[in-house]
C-alpha cells in the first residue's frame, strides 16, 4: 500500500519563506525538516506538496504578517482556489483505501497561514512612516491557539468534501518519529 504524506510547501522549499533573522528558529526547523525527510525516505512515503499561499500572493519580498492581515475574503478565496486541486487529489486517493493510506497533513505552527495549533496574531497594519507607536505595535504580537487562514480553509474544505485526514504540525510530528 502507498503511504502518502501531505506537507506544507516550505517543508520542501524554504526559499518560499519570509526572510528570517532568528537563527535558533531556523536551526530547529531545519533539524525537524531533516528528520522528516529521512523518515520519509526510510519508510518509502510519498510526498504531496501544498502550495505556499503567501509566496503566491505576496512574493519573496513580503514582510512577516499576522493572521488578522490575511483574514479577508480575497485571501480566503485564493486559498480555496489553491486548495481545490489538492482536495480533489486527496478525495481520489481516499476512494481507494486498499491502495493508498493518507498519513496526514503537516502544518507549520506559528504561521498566520499554515499554522494548525498556533498562529501569530497582533494588531498590525497601516503606514510605518509617521506612526507614533510603531515600536509598540510590533511588540503586541502573540501566539493564539487556533489555525492560520490557509489551514482554516483547508479544514472546512476537507469537511465539505468528506475527506478524513489528520492534521499535525511539523515539530509535533517529528517528535513522534525515529
Ligand atoms: S505560507 Fe505556509 S508554506 Fe508558505 S512559507 Fe508560510 S508556512 Fe510555509
PDB file of C-alpha atoms and ligand atoms in Angstrom:
ATOM      1  CA  UNK A   1       0.000   0.000   0.000  1.00  0.00           C
ATOM      2  CA  UNK A   2       1.240   3.526  -0.816  1.00  0.00           C
ATOM      3  CA  UNK A   3       1.602   5.808   2.190  1.00  0.00           C
ATOM      4  CA  UNK A   4       1.092   9.493   1.368  1.00  0.00           C
ATOM      5  CA  UNK A   5       2.041  12.496   3.465  1.00  0.00           C
ATOM      6  CA  UNK A   6       0.863  15.997   2.561  1.00  0.00           C
ATOM      7  CA  UNK A   7       3.336  18.699   3.537  1.00  0.00           C
ATOM      8  CA  UNK A   8       3.229  22.479   3.762  1.00  0.00           C
ATOM      9  CA  UNK A   9       5.152  23.945   0.855  1.00  0.00           C
ATOM     10  CA  UNK A  10       8.134  25.343   2.784  1.00  0.00           C
ATOM     11  CA  UNK A  11       8.994  21.976   4.336  1.00  0.00           C
ATOM     12  CA  UNK A  12      10.429  21.066   0.923  1.00  0.00           C
ATOM     13  CA  UNK A  13      11.261  24.576  -0.252  1.00  0.00           C
ATOM     14  CA  UNK A  14      12.455  27.065   2.351  1.00  0.00           C
ATOM     15  CA  UNK A  15      13.013  29.650  -0.413  1.00  0.00           C
ATOM     16  CA  UNK A  16       9.288  30.378  -0.195  1.00  0.00           C
ATOM     17  CA  UNK A  17       9.554  31.581   3.397  1.00  0.00           C
ATOM     18  CA  UNK A  18       9.664  35.139   4.709  1.00  0.00           C
ATOM     19  CA  UNK A  19      13.290  36.124   5.335  1.00  0.00           C
ATOM     20  CA  UNK A  20      14.023  35.197   8.933  1.00  0.00           C
ATOM     21  CA  UNK A  21      16.711  36.559  11.247  1.00  0.00           C
ATOM     22  CA  UNK A  22      16.032  34.159  14.099  1.00  0.00           C
ATOM     23  CA  UNK A  23      18.934  31.708  13.776  1.00  0.00           C
ATOM     24  CA  UNK A  24      17.718  29.464  16.620  1.00  0.00           C
ATOM     25  CA  UNK A  25      14.307  29.064  14.992  1.00  0.00           C
ATOM     26  CA  UNK A  26      15.889  28.347  11.568  1.00  0.00           C
ATOM     27  CA  UNK A  27      18.208  25.729  13.116  1.00  0.00           C
ATOM     28  CA  UNK A  28      15.323  23.974  14.887  1.00  0.00           C
ATOM     29  CA  UNK A  29      13.118  23.960  11.803  1.00  0.00           C
ATOM     30  CA  UNK A  30      15.944  22.617   9.625  1.00  0.00           C
ATOM     31  CA  UNK A  31      16.567  19.833  12.142  1.00  0.00           C
ATOM     32  CA  UNK A  32      12.848  18.936  12.012  1.00  0.00           C
ATOM     33  CA  UNK A  33      12.842  19.012   8.203  1.00  0.00           C
ATOM     34  CA  UNK A  34      15.906  16.784   8.062  1.00  0.00           C
ATOM     35  CA  UNK A  35      14.314  14.294  10.469  1.00  0.00           C
ATOM     36  CA  UNK A  36      11.104  14.237   8.441  1.00  0.00           C
ATOM     37  CA  UNK A  37      12.898  13.742   5.095  1.00  0.00           C
ATOM     38  CA  UNK A  38      14.998  10.889   6.483  1.00  0.00           C
ATOM     39  CA  UNK A  39      11.860   9.270   7.903  1.00  0.00           C
ATOM     40  CA  UNK A  40      10.050   9.654   4.572  1.00  0.00           C
ATOM     41  CA  UNK A  41      12.902   8.065   2.599  1.00  0.00           C
ATOM     42  CA  UNK A  42      13.413   5.273   5.121  1.00  0.00           C
ATOM     43  CA  UNK A  43       9.720   4.371   5.096  1.00  0.00           C
ATOM     44  CA  UNK A  44       9.091   4.821   1.378  1.00  0.00           C
ATOM     45  CA  UNK A  45       6.459   7.510   1.947  1.00  0.00           C
ATOM     46  CA  UNK A  46       5.143   9.576  -0.978  1.00  0.00           C
ATOM     47  CA  UNK A  47       5.004  13.349  -0.560  1.00  0.00           C
ATOM     48  CA  UNK A  48       2.370  15.728  -1.841  1.00  0.00           C
ATOM     49  CA  UNK A  49       3.424  19.378  -1.519  1.00  0.00           C
ATOM     50  CA  UNK A  50       0.832  22.051  -0.751  1.00  0.00           C
ATOM     51  CA  UNK A  51       1.121  25.471  -2.424  1.00  0.00           C
ATOM     52  CA  UNK A  52       2.571  28.384  -0.446  1.00  0.00           C
ATOM     53  CA  UNK A  53      -0.260  30.936  -0.319  1.00  0.00           C
ATOM     54  CA  UNK A  54       1.903  33.789   0.924  1.00  0.00           C
ATOM     55  CA  UNK A  55       4.601  33.412  -1.737  1.00  0.00           C
ATOM     56  CA  UNK A  56       1.972  33.133  -4.485  1.00  0.00           C
ATOM     57  CA  UNK A  57       0.039  36.185  -3.312  1.00  0.00           C
ATOM     58  CA  UNK A  58       2.759  38.411  -1.843  1.00  0.00           C
ATOM     59  CA  UNK A  59       6.074  37.164  -3.273  1.00  0.00           C
ATOM     60  CA  UNK A  60       9.609  36.896  -1.959  1.00  0.00           C
ATOM     61  CA  UNK A  61       9.894  40.429  -0.542  1.00  0.00           C
ATOM     62  CA  UNK A  62       6.854  40.219   1.721  1.00  0.00           C
ATOM     63  CA  UNK A  63       7.017  41.205   5.357  1.00  0.00           C
ATOM     64  CA  UNK A  64       6.100  38.774   8.071  1.00  0.00           C
ATOM     65  CA  UNK A  65       2.352  39.156   8.639  1.00  0.00           C
ATOM     66  CA  UNK A  66      -0.171  38.335  11.342  1.00  0.00           C
ATOM     67  CA  UNK A  67      -3.388  36.371  10.900  1.00  0.00           C
ATOM     68  CA  UNK A  68      -5.557  39.494  11.021  1.00  0.00           C
ATOM     69  CA  UNK A  69      -3.881  40.841   7.852  1.00  0.00           C
ATOM     70  CA  UNK A  70      -4.827  37.723   5.860  1.00  0.00           C
ATOM     71  CA  UNK A  71      -8.285  37.409   7.319  1.00  0.00           C
ATOM     72  CA  UNK A  72     -10.163  38.932   4.410  1.00  0.00           C
ATOM     73  CA  UNK A  73     -12.436  37.489   1.722  1.00  0.00           C
ATOM     74  CA  UNK A  74      -9.985  37.694  -1.185  1.00  0.00           C
ATOM     75  CA  UNK A  75      -7.146  35.904   0.633  1.00  0.00           C
ATOM     76  CA  UNK A  76      -9.581  33.195   1.770  1.00  0.00           C
ATOM     77  CA  UNK A  77     -10.982  32.808  -1.749  1.00  0.00           C
ATOM     78  CA  UNK A  78      -7.461  32.476  -3.178  1.00  0.00           C
ATOM     79  CA  UNK A  79      -6.655  29.835  -0.549  1.00  0.00           C
ATOM     80  CA  UNK A  80      -9.749  27.841  -1.539  1.00  0.00           C
ATOM     81  CA  UNK A  81      -8.793  28.064  -5.214  1.00  0.00           C
ATOM     82  CA  UNK A  82      -5.232  26.865  -4.473  1.00  0.00           C
ATOM     83  CA  UNK A  83      -6.626  24.059  -2.356  1.00  0.00           C
ATOM     84  CA  UNK A  84      -9.213  22.785  -4.788  1.00  0.00           C
ATOM     85  CA  UNK A  85      -6.888  20.603  -6.948  1.00  0.00           C
ATOM     86  CA  UNK A  86      -5.231  19.288  -3.779  1.00  0.00           C
ATOM     87  CA  UNK A  87      -8.527  18.331  -2.144  1.00  0.00           C
ATOM     88  CA  UNK A  88      -9.656  16.649  -5.375  1.00  0.00           C
ATOM     89  CA  UNK A  89      -6.465  14.559  -5.348  1.00  0.00           C
ATOM     90  CA  UNK A  90      -6.974  13.664  -1.687  1.00  0.00           C
ATOM     91  CA  UNK A  91     -10.561  12.665  -2.437  1.00  0.00           C
ATOM     92  CA  UNK A  92      -9.369  10.388  -5.210  1.00  0.00           C
ATOM     93  CA  UNK A  93      -6.695   8.750  -3.027  1.00  0.00           C
ATOM     94  CA  UNK A  94      -9.240   8.345  -0.215  1.00  0.00           C
ATOM     95  CA  UNK A  95     -11.582   6.456  -2.574  1.00  0.00           C
ATOM     96  CA  UNK A  96      -9.065   3.580  -2.770  1.00  0.00           C
ATOM     97  CA  UNK A  97      -8.213   2.772   0.853  1.00  0.00           C
ATOM     98  CA  UNK A  98      -6.890  -0.644  -0.186  1.00  0.00           C
ATOM     99  CA  UNK A  99      -4.209   1.107  -2.312  1.00  0.00           C
ATOM    100  CA  UNK A 100      -3.492   4.394  -0.556  1.00  0.00           C
ATOM    101  CA  UNK A 101      -3.061   5.445   3.045  1.00  0.00           C
ATOM    102  CA  UNK A 102      -3.280   9.181   3.724  1.00  0.00           C
ATOM    103  CA  UNK A 103      -0.962   9.621   6.701  1.00  0.00           C
ATOM    104  CA  UNK A 104      -1.770  13.258   7.357  1.00  0.00           C
ATOM    105  CA  UNK A 105      -1.149  16.897   6.567  1.00  0.00           C
ATOM    106  CA  UNK A 106       1.901  18.605   8.073  1.00  0.00           C
ATOM    107  CA  UNK A 107       1.274  22.218   9.060  1.00  0.00           C
ATOM    108  CA  UNK A 108       3.699  24.908  10.229  1.00  0.00           C
ATOM    109  CA  UNK A 109       2.750  26.156  13.665  1.00  0.00           C
ATOM    110  CA  UNK A 110       3.146  29.876  14.203  1.00  0.00           C
ATOM    111  CA  UNK A 111       2.406  30.752  10.584  1.00  0.00           C
ATOM    112  CA  UNK A 112      -0.588  33.079  10.062  1.00  0.00           C
ATOM    113  CA  UNK A 113      -1.435  30.920   7.030  1.00  0.00           C
ATOM    114  CA  UNK A 114      -0.250  27.353   7.675  1.00  0.00           C
ATOM    115  CA  UNK A 115      -0.346  27.140  11.476  1.00  0.00           C
ATOM    116  CA  UNK A 116      -2.584  24.434  12.911  1.00  0.00           C
ATOM    117  CA  UNK A 117      -2.409  24.520  16.728  1.00  0.00           C
ATOM    118  CA  UNK A 118      -0.953  28.027  16.783  1.00  0.00           C
ATOM    119  CA  UNK A 119      -0.918  31.132  14.647  1.00  0.00           C
ATOM    120  CA  UNK A 120       0.619  34.575  15.188  1.00  0.00           C
ATOM    121  CA  UNK A 121      -1.765  37.426  15.773  1.00  0.00           C
ATOM    122  CA  UNK A 122      -1.491  41.109  16.548  1.00  0.00           C
ATOM    123  CA  UNK A 123      -2.987  44.492  15.835  1.00  0.00           C
ATOM    124  CA  UNK A 124      -0.811  45.207  12.790  1.00  0.00           C
ATOM    125  CA  UNK A 125      -1.493  47.344   9.745  1.00  0.00           C
ATOM    126  CA  UNK A 126      -1.167  50.832   8.333  1.00  0.00           C
ATOM    127  CA  UNK A 127       1.721  53.061   7.289  1.00  0.00           C
ATOM    128  CA  UNK A 128       5.114  52.744   9.003  1.00  0.00           C
ATOM    129  CA  UNK A 129       6.054  56.340   8.357  1.00  0.00           C
ATOM    130  CA  UNK A 130       4.689  58.779  10.880  1.00  0.00           C
ATOM    131  CA  UNK A 131       3.265  56.031  13.093  1.00  0.00           C
ATOM    132  CA  UNK A 132       3.872  57.302  16.644  1.00  0.00           C
ATOM    133  CA  UNK A 133       3.698  53.887  18.340  1.00  0.00           C
ATOM    134  CA  UNK A 134       5.284  51.689  15.637  1.00  0.00           C
ATOM    135  CA  UNK A 135       7.627  50.023  18.122  1.00  0.00           C
ATOM    136  CA  UNK A 136       4.719  49.238  20.461  1.00  0.00           C
ATOM    137  CA  UNK A 137       2.646  47.933  17.536  1.00  0.00           C
ATOM    138  CA  UNK A 138       5.323  45.383  16.546  1.00  0.00           C
ATOM    139  CA  UNK A 139       5.612  44.096  20.069  1.00  0.00           C
ATOM    140  CA  UNK A 140       1.935  43.309  20.520  1.00  0.00           C
ATOM    141  CA  UNK A 141       2.481  40.062  18.575  1.00  0.00           C
ATOM    142  CA  UNK A 142       1.249  36.887  20.297  1.00  0.00           C
ATOM    143  CA  UNK A 143       0.552  33.237  19.505  1.00  0.00           C
ATOM    144  CA  UNK A 144      -3.114  32.212  19.521  1.00  0.00           C
ATOM    145  CA  UNK A 145      -4.226  28.605  19.844  1.00  0.00           C
ATOM    146  CA  UNK A 146      -6.034  28.427  16.512  1.00  0.00           C
ATOM    147  CA  UNK A 147      -5.211  27.580  12.873  1.00  0.00           C
ATOM    148  CA  UNK A 148      -3.940  30.064  10.300  1.00  0.00           C
ATOM    149  CA  UNK A 149      -6.165  31.200   7.422  1.00  0.00           C
ATOM    150  CA  UNK A 150      -4.940  28.644   4.840  1.00  0.00           C
ATOM    151  CA  UNK A 151      -5.417  25.807   7.357  1.00  0.00           C
ATOM    152  CA  UNK A 152      -8.870  27.082   8.337  1.00  0.00           C
ATOM    153  CA  UNK A 153      -9.867  26.952   4.690  1.00  0.00           C
ATOM    154  CA  UNK A 154      -8.280  23.501   4.392  1.00  0.00           C
ATOM    155  CA  UNK A 155     -10.248  22.192   7.410  1.00  0.00           C
ATOM    156  CA  UNK A 156     -13.601  23.441   6.098  1.00  0.00           C
ATOM    157  CA  UNK A 157     -12.873  22.227   2.540  1.00  0.00           C
ATOM    158  CA  UNK A 158     -11.947  18.733   3.794  1.00  0.00           C
ATOM    159  CA  UNK A 159     -15.121  18.662   5.877  1.00  0.00           C
ATOM    160  CA  UNK A 160     -17.258  19.787   2.948  1.00  0.00           C
ATOM    161  CA  UNK A 161     -15.763  17.095   0.703  1.00  0.00           C
ATOM    162  CA  UNK A 162     -15.926  14.437   3.427  1.00  0.00           C
ATOM    163  CA  UNK A 163     -12.217  13.684   3.421  1.00  0.00           C
ATOM    164  CA  UNK A 164     -10.992  12.442   6.769  1.00  0.00           C
ATOM    165  CA  UNK A 165      -7.289  13.095   7.254  1.00  0.00           C
ATOM    166  CA  UNK A 166      -5.365  14.114  10.379  1.00  0.00           C
ATOM    167  CA  UNK A 167      -3.509  17.431  10.547  1.00  0.00           C
ATOM    168  CA  UNK A 168      -0.322  17.794  12.609  1.00  0.00           C
ATOM    169  CA  UNK A 169       2.368  20.423  12.820  1.00  0.00           C
ATOM    170  CA  UNK A 170       5.977  19.756  11.824  1.00  0.00           C
ATOM    171  CA  UNK A 171       7.506  19.830  15.307  1.00  0.00           C
ATOM    172  CA  UNK A 172       4.827  17.593  16.879  1.00  0.00           C
ATOM    173  CA  UNK A 173       5.128  15.132  14.006  1.00  0.00           C
ATOM    174  CA  UNK A 174       8.907  14.923  14.207  1.00  0.00           C
ATOM    175  CA  UNK A 175       8.885  14.347  17.974  1.00  0.00           C
ATOM    176  CA  UNK A 176       6.870  11.177  17.342  1.00  0.00           C
ATOM    177  CA  UNK A 177       9.081   9.616  14.639  1.00  0.00           C
ATOM    178  CA  UNK A 178      12.530   7.997  14.701  1.00  0.00           C
TER     179      UNK A 178
HETATM  180  S1  LIG B   1       2.695  30.426   3.934  1.00  0.00           S
HETATM  181 FE1  LIG B   1       2.859  28.318   4.640  1.00  0.00          FE
HETATM  182  S2  LIG B   1       4.040  27.285   3.081  1.00  0.00           S
HETATM  183 FE2  LIG B   1       4.355  29.462   2.796  1.00  0.00          FE
HETATM  184  S3  LIG B   1       6.185  29.928   3.922  1.00  0.00           S
HETATM  185 FE3  LIG B   1       4.476  30.321   5.285  1.00  0.00          FE
HETATM  186  S4  LIG B   1       4.218  28.406   6.427  1.00  0.00           S
HETATM  187 FE4  LIG B   1       5.472  27.949   4.656  1.00  0.00          FE
END
